[in-house]
Coordinates of C-alpha atoms in Angstrom, one line a residue:
M150 CA -30.1 19.7 16.4
M151 CA -33.9 20.1 16.0
I152 CA -35.2 23.1 14.1
T153 CA -38.8 24.2 14.9
G154 CA -41.0 27.3 14.7
A155 CA -43.5 28.3 12.0
G156 CA -42.2 30.6 9.3
R157 CA -38.6 30.1 10.4
E158 CA -36.0 29.9 7.6
F159 CA -32.9 27.8 8.0
I160 CA -29.9 26.7 5.9
I161 CA -28.5 23.2 5.6
K162 CA -24.8 23.1 4.8
D163 CA -23.0 20.5 2.7
T164 CA -21.7 19.0 6.0
H165 CA -25.2 18.1 7.2
R166 CA -28.5 16.6 6.1
G167 CA -31.9 17.4 7.4
L168 CA -34.6 14.9 8.5
Y169 CA -38.0 16.6 7.7
Y170 CA -40.9 15.6 10.0
E171 CA -44.6 16.4 9.7
D172 CA -46.5 15.8 12.9
G173 CA -43.6 13.6 14.0
K174 CA -43.5 11.5 10.9
L175 CA -40.4 11.5 8.7
T176 CA -41.4 12.5 5.2
K177 CA -38.1 13.3 3.5
V178 CA -34.4 13.8 3.9
L179 CA -33.3 17.3 3.0
E180 CA -30.0 18.0 1.1
A181 CA -27.9 21.2 1.5
G182 CA -29.9 24.3 0.7
R183 CA -32.2 27.0 2.1
Y184 CA -35.6 26.0 3.6
K185 CA -38.5 27.4 5.5
I186 CA -40.9 25.9 8.0
P187 CA -44.5 26.5 6.9
P188 CA -47.1 28.1 9.3
H189 CA -49.4 25.9 11.4
K190 CA -52.6 27.3 9.8
H191 CA -53.6 28.5 6.4
W192 CA -57.1 30.0 5.7
F193 CA -58.5 28.4 8.9
K194 CA -57.1 25.1 7.9
E195 CA -54.9 23.3 10.4
L196 CA -51.5 22.3 8.8
P197 CA -49.0 19.7 10.0
T198 CA -46.5 20.7 12.6
V199 CA -43.1 20.7 10.8
E200 CA -39.7 20.0 12.4
C201 CA -36.3 19.4 10.9
M202 CA -33.4 17.6 12.6
L203 CA -29.9 18.3 11.4
V204 CA -27.5 15.3 11.2
D205 CA -23.8 15.8 10.8
I206 CA -22.3 13.6 8.0
R207 CA -18.7 14.7 8.4
E208 CA -16.0 12.2 9.4
R209 CA -15.5 12.2 13.1
E210 CA -13.4 10.5 15.7
L211 CA -14.4 8.4 18.7
T212 CA -11.9 7.4 21.4
I213 CA -12.5 4.4 23.6
K214 CA -10.2 5.0 26.5
G215 CA -8.6 2.8 29.1
Q216 CA -10.5 -0.5 28.6
E217 CA -9.0 -3.1 30.9
I218 CA -9.1 -6.5 29.1
L219 CA -7.7 -9.9 29.9
T220 CA -5.7 -11.6 27.2
A221 CA -5.8 -15.3 26.4
D222 CA -2.9 -15.9 28.8
K223 CA -4.7 -14.0 31.6
V224 CA -2.7 -10.8 31.4
A225 CA -4.7 -7.6 32.2
I226 CA -3.9 -4.8 29.8
R227 CA -5.5 -1.4 29.3
V228 CA -6.2 -0.4 25.7
S229 CA -7.3 2.8 24.1
I230 CA -8.8 2.6 20.6
L231 CA -9.3 5.4 18.1
V232 CA -12.3 5.0 15.7
Q233 CA -12.9 7.2 12.6
F234 CA -16.4 7.1 11.2
R235 CA -19.0 9.1 9.4
V236 CA -22.8 8.9 9.0
T237 CA -23.8 7.6 5.6
D238 CA -27.5 7.1 6.2
P239 CA -29.0 9.9 8.4
K240 CA -32.4 8.2 8.7
A241 CA -30.9 4.9 9.9
A242 CA -28.5 6.6 12.3
I243 CA -31.4 8.5 14.1
H244 CA -34.2 5.9 13.8
T245 CA -32.5 2.5 14.1
V246 CA -30.7 3.1 17.5
D247 CA -31.2 5.5 20.3
V248 CA -27.8 7.3 20.1
F249 CA -25.6 6.0 17.4
E250 CA -22.3 7.3 19.0
D251 CA -23.1 5.3 22.1
R252 CA -23.9 2.2 20.1
L253 CA -20.7 2.5 18.1
Y254 CA -18.8 2.9 21.4
S255 CA -20.3 -0.3 22.8
D256 CA -19.7 -2.3 19.6
V257 CA -16.0 -1.3 19.3
Q258 CA -15.5 -2.0 23.0
L259 CA -17.0 -5.5 22.8
A260 CA -15.1 -6.2 19.5
A261 CA -11.8 -5.3 21.2
R262 CA -12.6 -7.6 24.2
R263 CA -13.4 -10.5 21.9
S264 CA -10.2 -9.9 19.9
L265 CA -7.8 -9.5 22.8
A266 CA -9.4 -12.5 24.6
S267 CA -8.3 -14.7 21.7
M268 CA -4.7 -13.3 21.6
N269 CA -1.8 -13.9 24.0
L270 CA 0.6 -11.2 25.1
E271 CA 3.3 -12.1 22.6
E272 CA 0.9 -11.9 19.7
I273 CA -0.3 -8.5 20.9
L274 CA 3.2 -7.1 21.1
T275 CA 4.3 -8.5 17.8
N276 CA 1.1 -7.9 15.8
R277 CA -0.8 -4.9 16.9
N278 CA -2.4 -4.6 13.5
R279 CA -4.3 -7.8 14.0
L280 CA -6.3 -6.1 16.8
S281 CA -7.2 -3.2 14.6
E282 CA -8.2 -5.5 11.7
D283 CA -10.3 -7.7 14.0
I284 CA -12.2 -4.7 15.4
L285 CA -12.8 -3.3 11.9
S286 CA -14.1 -6.5 10.5
D287 CA -16.2 -7.2 13.5
V288 CA -17.9 -3.8 13.8
T289 CA -18.2 -2.7 10.1
E290 CA -21.3 -4.8 9.2
S291 CA -23.2 -3.9 12.4
A292 CA -22.4 -0.2 12.1
N293 CA -23.7 -0.2 8.5
G294 CA -27.0 -1.4 9.9
Y295 CA -27.5 1.9 11.7
G296 CA -26.1 4.1 9.0
V297 CA -22.5 4.5 10.1
A298 CA -19.4 3.7 8.0
I299 CA -16.2 3.0 9.9
R300 CA -13.0 4.3 8.1
R301 CA -10.4 3.2 10.7
A302 CA -10.2 1.5 14.0
D303 CA -6.6 1.7 15.4
V304 CA -5.1 0.8 18.7
K305 CA -4.0 4.1 20.2
D306 CA -2.4 3.0 23.5
L307 CA -1.5 -0.3 25.2
I308 CA -0.8 -0.1 28.9
F309 CA 0.6 -3.1 30.8
P310 CA 0.9 -3.7 34.6
G311 CA 3.9 -2.1 36.2
N312 CA 5.9 -5.3 37.0
L313 CA 5.1 -6.6 33.5
Q314 CA 6.2 -3.4 32.0
E315 CA 9.6 -3.7 33.7
I316 CA 10.0 -7.3 32.6
M317 CA 9.0 -6.3 29.0
N318 CA 11.6 -3.5 29.0
R319 CA 14.2 -6.0 30.1
V320 CA 13.1 -8.5 27.4
L321 CA 13.1 -5.8 24.8
A322 CA 16.6 -4.6 25.9
A323 CA 17.9 -8.2 25.7
E324 CA 16.4 -8.7 22.3
R325 CA 17.9 -5.4 21.0
Q326 CA 21.3 -6.5 22.4
S327 CA 21.0 -9.9 20.9
Q328 CA 20.1 -8.4 17.6
A329 CA 23.0 -6.0 17.8
Q330 CA 25.4 -8.9 18.6
L331 CA 23.9 -10.9 15.7
V332 CA 24.4 -8.0 13.3
E333 CA 28.0 -7.5 14.6
A334 CA 28.8 -11.2 14.2
R335 CA 27.3 -11.2 10.7
T336 CA 29.3 -8.1 9.8
R337 CA 32.5 -9.6 11.1
A338 CA 31.9 -12.8 9.3
E339 CA 31.2 -10.9 6.1
V340 CA 34.4 -8.8 6.5
E341 CA 36.5 -12.0 7.1
R342 CA 34.9 -13.6 4.1
I343 CA 35.8 -10.6 1.9
E344 CA 39.3 -10.4 3.3
S345 CA 39.8 -14.2 2.7
E346 CA 38.5 -13.9 -0.9
S347 CA 40.8 -10.9 -1.4
R348 CA 43.8 -12.8 -0.2
A349 CA 42.9 -15.8 -2.3
E350 CA 42.5 -13.5 -5.4
I351 CA 45.9 -11.8 -4.7
T352 CA 47.6 -15.2 -4.3
R353 CA 46.0 -16.4 -7.5
R354 CA 47.1 -13.3 -9.4
D355 CA 50.6 -13.6 -8.0
A356 CA 50.8 -17.3 -9.0
S357 CA 49.5 -16.4 -12.4
A358 CA 52.0 -13.5 -12.8
N359 CA 54.9 -15.7 -11.7
A360 CA 53.9 -18.5 -14.0
E361 CA 53.7 -16.0 -16.9
A362 CA 57.1 -14.6 -16.0
L363 CA 58.6 -18.0 -15.8
R364 CA 57.1 -18.9 -19.2
L365 CA 58.4 -15.7 -20.8
R366 CA 61.9 -16.3 -19.3
E367 CA 62.0 -19.9 -20.5
Q368 CA 60.8 -18.8 -23.9
A369 CA 63.5 -16.1 -24.0
E370 CA 66.2 -18.6 -23.0
A371 CA 65.0 -21.0 -25.6
E372 CA 65.0 -18.3 -28.2
S373 CA 68.6 -17.3 -27.2
L374 CA 69.8 -20.9 -27.3
R375 CA 68.2 -21.4 -30.7
A376 CA 69.8 -18.2 -32.0
K377 CA 73.2 -19.3 -30.6
V378 CA 72.8 -22.7 -32.2
D379 CA 71.8 -21.1 -35.5
A380 CA 74.8 -18.8 -35.3
E381 CA 77.2 -21.6 -34.6
T382 CA 75.7 -23.7 -37.3
Q383 CA 76.1 -20.9 -39.8
A384 CA 79.7 -20.4 -38.6
Y385 CA 80.5 -24.1 -39.1
E386 CA 78.8 -24.1 -42.5
Q387 CA 80.9 -21.1 -43.5
R388 CA 84.1 -22.8 -42.3
A389 CA 83.2 -25.9 -44.1
K390 CA 82.7 -24.0 -47.3
A391 CA 86.0 -22.2 -46.8
A392 CA 87.8 -25.5 -46.2
E393 CA 86.3 -26.9 -49.4
V394 CA 87.4 -23.8 -51.3
L395 CA 90.9 -23.9 -49.9
E396 CA 91.2 -27.6 -50.6
G397 CA 90.3 -27.1 -54.2
H398 CA 92.6 -24.1 -54.6
P399 CA 95.9 -24.5 -52.7
A400 CA 97.1 -21.1 -53.9
L401 CA 94.3 -19.5 -51.8
L402 CA 95.6 -21.4 -48.8
R403 CA 99.1 -20.1 -49.5
L404 CA 97.7 -16.6 -49.9
A405 CA 95.9 -16.9 -46.5
E406 CA 99.2 -18.0 -44.9
L407 CA 101.0 -15.0 -46.3
E408 CA 98.3 -12.6 -45.0
T409 CA 98.6 -14.3 -41.6
L410 CA 102.4 -13.8 -41.6
R411 CA 101.9 -10.2 -42.6
D412 CA 99.6 -9.6 -39.6
L413 CA 102.0 -11.3 -37.3
A414 CA 104.8 -9.1 -38.6
K415 CA 103.0 -6.1 -37.2
N416 CA 103.3 -7.5 -33.7
A417 CA 106.7 -7.1 -32.1
N418 CA 106.1 -9.8 -29.6
A419 CA 105.0 -12.4 -32.1
R420 CA 107.4 -15.4 -32.6
L421 CA 107.6 -17.8 -35.5
Y422 CA 108.7 -21.4 -35.3
L423 CA 109.9 -23.0 -38.6
D424 CA 109.7 -26.8 -39.0
L425 CA 112.2 -27.2 -41.7
E426 CA 111.9 -30.9 -41.8
R427 CA 108.3 -30.9 -42.5
G428 CA 108.2 -27.6 -44.3
R429 CA 105.7 -26.1 -41.9
V430 CA 105.6 -22.8 -40.2
S431 CA 104.1 -22.4 -36.7
R432 CA 103.4 -19.2 -34.8
D433 CA 103.2 -18.3 -31.2
E434 CA 102.1 -15.0 -29.8

């Protein structure tokens, strides 16, 4: 936007800068503020003609639509690219090129063609970021030369020929099915592995429990046998001691016999057999 007219006041907002011309020559770049164009004459003295061009420095978007480009494997695709940029040097943006938006459009278009021409279809499908990175690196330096800084250059749309689109859809569907089958097979294998490990752990624990139970049972039987042997040993020792006492004191033996006879006398069914020849008494119940 060009502002002219002697005595005219104008305001430059923070979103713009002003290129100040005197008789068509740029003399300064105006920041945000209030300004006034001076008159052409002052006291019969001819003054320079003043003009001011406003340049927008806000971030803007530029869309390069429907560019048909051949890939490295000779597939024609249509691509749309979204570029975000802003003017960083108003003087260079206006003076270096005719229309900086048109120049930026051409630069991005050519950069996209160069990048896609070096990529095959598979690379484009699997790595769309590469195209954006190639465009950004290719155009950034040249755009800086005419006062424009590029923030982003992203692929907005990729359009393929109709028959190729159908084939791609089939390929993508097959890939998704293959991936789903692979995930299912991995899941099934993992479940089987976990079940096998669980069964092995259960078997190991059962074997360990059985072994422990057998050990405890054997230990208990050994303790019982040892206690029985100890009891029998004590009984034999007591009998041996009793025999020694009776042998040394025959009267005690006779007393024991009398007590036995007394106990037998209490039983009506008990019978006594006397061996008169040998002087012994035997009993039978």
